[in-house]
PDB file of C-alpha atoms in Angstrom:
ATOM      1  CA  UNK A   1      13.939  13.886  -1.756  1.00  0.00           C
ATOM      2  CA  UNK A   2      12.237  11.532   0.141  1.00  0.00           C
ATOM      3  CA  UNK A   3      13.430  11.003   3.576  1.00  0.00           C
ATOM      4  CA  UNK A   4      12.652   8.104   6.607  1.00  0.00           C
ATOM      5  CA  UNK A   5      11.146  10.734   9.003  1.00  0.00           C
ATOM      6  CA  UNK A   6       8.147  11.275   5.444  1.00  0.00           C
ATOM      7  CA  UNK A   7       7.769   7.838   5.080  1.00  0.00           C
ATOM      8  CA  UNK A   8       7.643   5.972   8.046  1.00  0.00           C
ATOM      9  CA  UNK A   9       7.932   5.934  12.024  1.00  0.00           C
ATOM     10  CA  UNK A  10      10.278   3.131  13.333  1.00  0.00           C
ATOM     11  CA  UNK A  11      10.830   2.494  17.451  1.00  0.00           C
ATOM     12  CA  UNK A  12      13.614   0.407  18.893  1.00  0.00           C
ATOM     13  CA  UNK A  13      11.711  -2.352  20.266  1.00  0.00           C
ATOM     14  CA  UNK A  14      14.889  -3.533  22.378  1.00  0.00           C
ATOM     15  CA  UNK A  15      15.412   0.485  23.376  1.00  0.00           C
ATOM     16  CA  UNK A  16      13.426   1.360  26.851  1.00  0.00           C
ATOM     17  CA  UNK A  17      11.211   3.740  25.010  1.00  0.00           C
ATOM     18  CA  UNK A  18      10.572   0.827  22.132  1.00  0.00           C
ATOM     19  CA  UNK A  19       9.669  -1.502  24.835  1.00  0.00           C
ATOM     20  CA  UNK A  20       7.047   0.944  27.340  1.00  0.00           C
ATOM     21  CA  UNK A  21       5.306   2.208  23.134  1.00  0.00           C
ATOM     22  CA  UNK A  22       4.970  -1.345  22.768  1.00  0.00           C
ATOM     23  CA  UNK A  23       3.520  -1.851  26.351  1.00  0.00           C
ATOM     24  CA  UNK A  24       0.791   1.043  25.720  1.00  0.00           C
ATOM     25  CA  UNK A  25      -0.244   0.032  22.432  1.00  0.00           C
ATOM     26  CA  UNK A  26      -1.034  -3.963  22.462  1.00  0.00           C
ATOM     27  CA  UNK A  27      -4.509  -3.155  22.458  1.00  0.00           C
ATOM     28  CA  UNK A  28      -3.615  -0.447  19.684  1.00  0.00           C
ATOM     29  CA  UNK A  29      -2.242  -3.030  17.707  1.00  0.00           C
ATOM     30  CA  UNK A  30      -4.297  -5.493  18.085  1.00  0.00           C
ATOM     31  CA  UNK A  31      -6.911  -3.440  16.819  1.00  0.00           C
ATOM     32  CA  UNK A  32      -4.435  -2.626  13.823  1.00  0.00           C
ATOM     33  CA  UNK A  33      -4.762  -6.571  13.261  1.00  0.00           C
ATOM     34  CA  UNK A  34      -8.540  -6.702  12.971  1.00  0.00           C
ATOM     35  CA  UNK A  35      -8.263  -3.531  10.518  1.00  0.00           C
ATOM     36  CA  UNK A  36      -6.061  -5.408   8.335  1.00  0.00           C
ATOM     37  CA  UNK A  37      -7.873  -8.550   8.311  1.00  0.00           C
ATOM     38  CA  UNK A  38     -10.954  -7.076   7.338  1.00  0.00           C
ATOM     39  CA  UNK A  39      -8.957  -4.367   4.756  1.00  0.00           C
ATOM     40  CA  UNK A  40      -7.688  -8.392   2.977  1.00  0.00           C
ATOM     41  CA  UNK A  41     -11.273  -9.773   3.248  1.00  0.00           C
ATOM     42  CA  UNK A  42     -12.358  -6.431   1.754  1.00  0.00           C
ATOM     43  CA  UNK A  43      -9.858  -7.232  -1.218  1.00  0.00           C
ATOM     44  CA  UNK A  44     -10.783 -10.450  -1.607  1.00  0.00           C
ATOM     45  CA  UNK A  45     -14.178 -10.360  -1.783  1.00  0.00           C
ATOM     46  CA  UNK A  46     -14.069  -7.304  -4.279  1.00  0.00           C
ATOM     47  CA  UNK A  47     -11.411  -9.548  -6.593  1.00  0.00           C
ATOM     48  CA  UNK A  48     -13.947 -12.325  -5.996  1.00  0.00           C
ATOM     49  CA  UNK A  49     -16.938  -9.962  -7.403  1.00  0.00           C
ATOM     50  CA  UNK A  50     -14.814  -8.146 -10.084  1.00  0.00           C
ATOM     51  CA  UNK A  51     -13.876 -11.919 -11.451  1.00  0.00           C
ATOM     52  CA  UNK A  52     -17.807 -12.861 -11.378  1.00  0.00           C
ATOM     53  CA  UNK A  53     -18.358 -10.264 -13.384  1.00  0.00           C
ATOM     54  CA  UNK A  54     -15.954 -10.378 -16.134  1.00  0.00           C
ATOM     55  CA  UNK A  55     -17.007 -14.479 -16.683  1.00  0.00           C
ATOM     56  CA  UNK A  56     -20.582 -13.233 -16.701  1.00  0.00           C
ATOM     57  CA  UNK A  57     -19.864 -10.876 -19.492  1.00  0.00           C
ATOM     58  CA  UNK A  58     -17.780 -12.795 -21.205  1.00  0.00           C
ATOM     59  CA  UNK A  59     -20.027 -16.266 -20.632  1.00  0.00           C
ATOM     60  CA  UNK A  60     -16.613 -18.208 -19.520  1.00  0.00           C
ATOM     61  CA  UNK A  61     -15.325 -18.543 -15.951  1.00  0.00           C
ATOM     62  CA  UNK A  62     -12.279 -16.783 -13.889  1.00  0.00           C
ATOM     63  CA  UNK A  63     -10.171 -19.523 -14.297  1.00  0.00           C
ATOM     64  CA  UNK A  64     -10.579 -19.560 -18.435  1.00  0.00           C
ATOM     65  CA  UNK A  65      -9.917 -16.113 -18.448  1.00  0.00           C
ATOM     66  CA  UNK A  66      -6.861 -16.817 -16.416  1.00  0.00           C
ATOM     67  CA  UNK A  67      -8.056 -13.804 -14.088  1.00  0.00           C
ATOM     68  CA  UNK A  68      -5.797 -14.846 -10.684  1.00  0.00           C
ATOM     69  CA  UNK A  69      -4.584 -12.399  -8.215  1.00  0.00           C
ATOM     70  CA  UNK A  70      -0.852 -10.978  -9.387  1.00  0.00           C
ATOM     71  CA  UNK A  71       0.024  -9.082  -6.169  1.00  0.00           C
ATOM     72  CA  UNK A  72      -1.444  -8.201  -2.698  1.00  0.00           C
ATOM     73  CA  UNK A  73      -0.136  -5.872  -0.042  1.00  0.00           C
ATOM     74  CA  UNK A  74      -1.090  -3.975   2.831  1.00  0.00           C
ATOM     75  CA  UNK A  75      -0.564  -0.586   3.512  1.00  0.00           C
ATOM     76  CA  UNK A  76      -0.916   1.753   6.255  1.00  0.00           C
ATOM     77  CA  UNK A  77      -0.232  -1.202   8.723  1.00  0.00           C
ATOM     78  CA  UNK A  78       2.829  -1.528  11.748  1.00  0.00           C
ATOM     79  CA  UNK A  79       4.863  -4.950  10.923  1.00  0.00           C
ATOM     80  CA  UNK A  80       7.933  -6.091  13.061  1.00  0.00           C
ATOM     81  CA  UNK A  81      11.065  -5.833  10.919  1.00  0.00           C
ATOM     82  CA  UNK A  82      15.093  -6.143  11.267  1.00  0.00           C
ATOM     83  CA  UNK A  83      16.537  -3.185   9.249  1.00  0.00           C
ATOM     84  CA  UNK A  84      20.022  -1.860   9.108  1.00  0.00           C
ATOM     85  CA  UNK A  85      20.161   1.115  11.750  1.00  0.00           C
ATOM     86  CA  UNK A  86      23.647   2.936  12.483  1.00  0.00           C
ATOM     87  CA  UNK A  87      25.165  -0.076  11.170  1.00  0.00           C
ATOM     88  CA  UNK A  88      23.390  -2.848  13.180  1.00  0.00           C
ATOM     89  CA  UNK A  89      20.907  -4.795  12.926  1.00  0.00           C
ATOM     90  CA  UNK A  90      17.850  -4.222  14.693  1.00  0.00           C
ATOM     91  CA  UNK A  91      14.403  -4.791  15.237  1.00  0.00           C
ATOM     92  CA  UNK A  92      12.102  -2.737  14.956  1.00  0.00           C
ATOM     93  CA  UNK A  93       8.010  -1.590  14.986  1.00  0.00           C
ATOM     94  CA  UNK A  94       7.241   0.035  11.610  1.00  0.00           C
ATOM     95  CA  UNK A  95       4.077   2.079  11.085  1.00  0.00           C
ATOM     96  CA  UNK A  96       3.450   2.842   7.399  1.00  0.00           C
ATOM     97  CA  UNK A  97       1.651   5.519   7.594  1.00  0.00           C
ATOM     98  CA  UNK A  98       0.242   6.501   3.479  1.00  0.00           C
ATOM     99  CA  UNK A  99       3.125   4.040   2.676  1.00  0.00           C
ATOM    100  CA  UNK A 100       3.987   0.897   1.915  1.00  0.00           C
ATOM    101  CA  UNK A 101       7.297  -1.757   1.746  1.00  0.00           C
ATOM    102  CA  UNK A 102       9.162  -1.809  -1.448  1.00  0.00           C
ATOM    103  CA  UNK A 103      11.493  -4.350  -0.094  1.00  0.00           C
ATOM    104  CA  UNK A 104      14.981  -5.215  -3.019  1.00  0.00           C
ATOM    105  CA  UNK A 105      15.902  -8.345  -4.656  1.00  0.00           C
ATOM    106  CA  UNK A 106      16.505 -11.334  -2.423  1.00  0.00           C
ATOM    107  CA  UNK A 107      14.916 -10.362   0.336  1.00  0.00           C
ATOM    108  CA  UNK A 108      13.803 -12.836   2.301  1.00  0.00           C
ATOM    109  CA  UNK A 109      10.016 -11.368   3.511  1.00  0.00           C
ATOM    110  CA  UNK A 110       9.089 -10.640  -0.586  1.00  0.00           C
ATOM    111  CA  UNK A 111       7.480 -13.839  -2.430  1.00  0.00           C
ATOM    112  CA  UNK A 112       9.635 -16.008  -4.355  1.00  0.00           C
ATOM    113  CA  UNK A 113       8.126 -14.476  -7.717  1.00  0.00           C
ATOM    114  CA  UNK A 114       9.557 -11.271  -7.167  1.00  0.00           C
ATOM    115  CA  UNK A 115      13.174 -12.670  -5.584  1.00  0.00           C
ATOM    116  CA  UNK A 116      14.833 -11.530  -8.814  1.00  0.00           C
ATOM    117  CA  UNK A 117      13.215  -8.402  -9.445  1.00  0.00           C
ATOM    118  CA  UNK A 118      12.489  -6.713  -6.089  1.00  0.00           C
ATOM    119  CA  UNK A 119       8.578  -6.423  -4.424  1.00  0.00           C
ATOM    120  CA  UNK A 120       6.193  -4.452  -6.883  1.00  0.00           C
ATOM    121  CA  UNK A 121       5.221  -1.187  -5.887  1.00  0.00           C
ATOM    122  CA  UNK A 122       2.120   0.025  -7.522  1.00  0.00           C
ATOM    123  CA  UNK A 123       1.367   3.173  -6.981  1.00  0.00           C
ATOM    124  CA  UNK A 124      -2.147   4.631  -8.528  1.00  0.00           C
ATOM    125  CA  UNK A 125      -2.229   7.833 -10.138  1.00  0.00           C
ATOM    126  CA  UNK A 126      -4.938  10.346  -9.603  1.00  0.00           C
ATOM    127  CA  UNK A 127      -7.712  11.092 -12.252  1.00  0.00           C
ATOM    128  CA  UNK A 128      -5.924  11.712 -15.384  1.00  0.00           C
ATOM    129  CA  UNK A 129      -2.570  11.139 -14.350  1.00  0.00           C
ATOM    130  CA  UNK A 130      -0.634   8.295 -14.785  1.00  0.00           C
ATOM    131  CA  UNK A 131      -0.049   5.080 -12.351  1.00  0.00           C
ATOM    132  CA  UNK A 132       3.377   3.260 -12.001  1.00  0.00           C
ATOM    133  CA  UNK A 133       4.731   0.058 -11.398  1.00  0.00           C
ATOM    134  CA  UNK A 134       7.694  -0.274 -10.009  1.00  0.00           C
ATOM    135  CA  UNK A 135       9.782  -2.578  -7.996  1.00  0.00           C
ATOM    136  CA  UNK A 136      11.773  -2.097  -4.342  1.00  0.00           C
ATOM    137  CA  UNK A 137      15.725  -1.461  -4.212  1.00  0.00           C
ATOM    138  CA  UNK A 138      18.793  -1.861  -2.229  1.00  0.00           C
ATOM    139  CA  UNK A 139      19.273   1.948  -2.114  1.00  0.00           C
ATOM    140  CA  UNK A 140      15.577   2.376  -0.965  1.00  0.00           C
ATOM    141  CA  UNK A 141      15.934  -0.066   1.559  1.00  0.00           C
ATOM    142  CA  UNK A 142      19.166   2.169   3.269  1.00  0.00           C
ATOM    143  CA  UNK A 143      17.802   5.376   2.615  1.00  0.00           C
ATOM    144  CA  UNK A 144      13.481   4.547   3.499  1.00  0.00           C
ATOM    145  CA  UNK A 145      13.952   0.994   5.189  1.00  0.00           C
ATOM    146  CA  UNK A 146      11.850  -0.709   2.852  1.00  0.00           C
ATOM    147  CA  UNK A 147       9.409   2.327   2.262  1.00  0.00           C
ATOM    148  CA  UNK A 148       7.508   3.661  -0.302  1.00  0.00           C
ATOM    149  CA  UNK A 149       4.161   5.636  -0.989  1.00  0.00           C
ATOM    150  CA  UNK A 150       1.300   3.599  -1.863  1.00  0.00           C
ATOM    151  CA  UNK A 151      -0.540   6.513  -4.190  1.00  0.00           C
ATOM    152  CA  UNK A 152      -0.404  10.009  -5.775  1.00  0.00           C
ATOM    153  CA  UNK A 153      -1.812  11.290  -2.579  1.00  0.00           C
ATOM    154  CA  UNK A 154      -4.434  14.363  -2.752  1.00  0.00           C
ATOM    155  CA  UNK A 155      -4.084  17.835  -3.664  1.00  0.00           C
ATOM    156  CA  UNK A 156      -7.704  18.449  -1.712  1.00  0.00           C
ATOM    157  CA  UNK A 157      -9.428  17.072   1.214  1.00  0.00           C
ATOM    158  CA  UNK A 158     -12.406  14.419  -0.157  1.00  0.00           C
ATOM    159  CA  UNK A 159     -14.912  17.165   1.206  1.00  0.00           C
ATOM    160  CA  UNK A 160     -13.224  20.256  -0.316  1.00  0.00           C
ATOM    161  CA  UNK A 161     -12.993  18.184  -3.421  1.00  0.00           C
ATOM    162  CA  UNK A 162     -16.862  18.106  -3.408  1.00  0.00           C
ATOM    163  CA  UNK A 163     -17.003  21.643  -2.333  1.00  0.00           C
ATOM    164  CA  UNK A 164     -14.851  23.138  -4.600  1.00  0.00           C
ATOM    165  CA  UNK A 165     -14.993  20.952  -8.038  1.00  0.00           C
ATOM    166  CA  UNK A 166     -17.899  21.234 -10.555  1.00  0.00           C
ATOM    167  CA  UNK A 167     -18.764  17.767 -11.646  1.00  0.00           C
ATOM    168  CA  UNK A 168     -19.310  18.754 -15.353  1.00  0.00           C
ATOM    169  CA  UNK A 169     -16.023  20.752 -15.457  1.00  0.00           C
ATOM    170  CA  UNK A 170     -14.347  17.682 -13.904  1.00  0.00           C
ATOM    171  CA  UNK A 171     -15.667  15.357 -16.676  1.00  0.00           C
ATOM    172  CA  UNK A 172     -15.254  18.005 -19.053  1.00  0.00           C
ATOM    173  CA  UNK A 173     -11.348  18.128 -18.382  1.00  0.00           C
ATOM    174  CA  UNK A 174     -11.476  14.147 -18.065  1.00  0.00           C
ATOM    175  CA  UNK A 175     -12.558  13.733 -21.676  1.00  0.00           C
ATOM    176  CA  UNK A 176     -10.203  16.661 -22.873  1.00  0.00           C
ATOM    177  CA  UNK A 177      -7.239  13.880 -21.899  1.00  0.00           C
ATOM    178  CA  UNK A 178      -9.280  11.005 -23.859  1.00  0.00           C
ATOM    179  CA  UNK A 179     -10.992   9.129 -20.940  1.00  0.00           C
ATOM    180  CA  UNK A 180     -14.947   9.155 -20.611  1.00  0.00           C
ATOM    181  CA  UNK A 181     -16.959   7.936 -17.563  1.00  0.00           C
ATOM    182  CA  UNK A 182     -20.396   6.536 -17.489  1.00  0.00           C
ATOM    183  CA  UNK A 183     -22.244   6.676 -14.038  1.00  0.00           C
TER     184      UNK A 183
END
């Protein structure tokens, strides 16, 4: 089971210890800002490319295709949010840390698209496993405030991974479940 303390970190802004965090990490933050601003242009510009490319092979454009952006969300960020807390309302700093909101239906920060159906989650599988969609919930939002995990995660550090795995054996077991890749 999934609990609040996995998922996420939340301080009482109003609380005394909310308020001096806050105080020590403006500069903290405002770095976070920059991140996430370049992390969106990052995004953008690869959905710009990756829509380039399919018109090019295709000889049409983006638009014909009717290649437009579904969803965008940030992860790993700290947002200021009012969540339910020992049965009050209260605002507070939350650090997704390997996690991202899954906010319910009819809430009001989620885009009017997904009012009726909750925020999309979309977490990616790993290779060879499988990726899901799925949407945010009431009971998520009391038990996780809002919080889910944006991927599979990693059974191995990137650099063990290329320590330890034999690239043939890796695309060896890759085309034993039906998917080939060309480098």
């Amino acid at each position: 089971v999934l609990t609040l303390r996995k998922l996420s970190g939340a301080s009482g802004i109003n609380a005394e210890y909310g308020k001096q965090w806050y105080q020590r990490r403006v500069r903290d933050l405002k770095a976070m800002a920059a991140a996430a601003n370049y992390a969106w242009v990052n995004r953008s510009s690869m959905t710009f490319l990756c829509r380039q490319a399919f018109a090019k092979i295709f000889n049409s454009t983006p638009d014909d295709l009717d290649m437009h952006m579904i969803y965008d969300v940030s992860h790993n960020i700290a947002k200021v949010e009012q969540h339910m807390l020992d049965g009050k309302l209260k605002t507070l700093m939350m650090h997704r840390k390997g996690a991202t909101r899954a906010f319910p239906p009819n809430h009001p920060l989620i885009p009017v698209d997904y009012q009726l159906t909750g925020q999309p989650v979309l977490i990616g599988g790993t290779m060879g496993t499988c990726s899901y969609v799925l949407t945010g919930t009431e009971k998520g939002m009391e038990r996780t405030f809002g919080t889910t995990c944006h991927g599979a995660g990693r059974a191995y550090s990137r650099a063990k991974s290329r320590r330890n795995l034999d690239y043939m054996t890796v695309l060896e077991n890759l085309k034993e479940k039906g998917i080939s890749i060309r480098v």
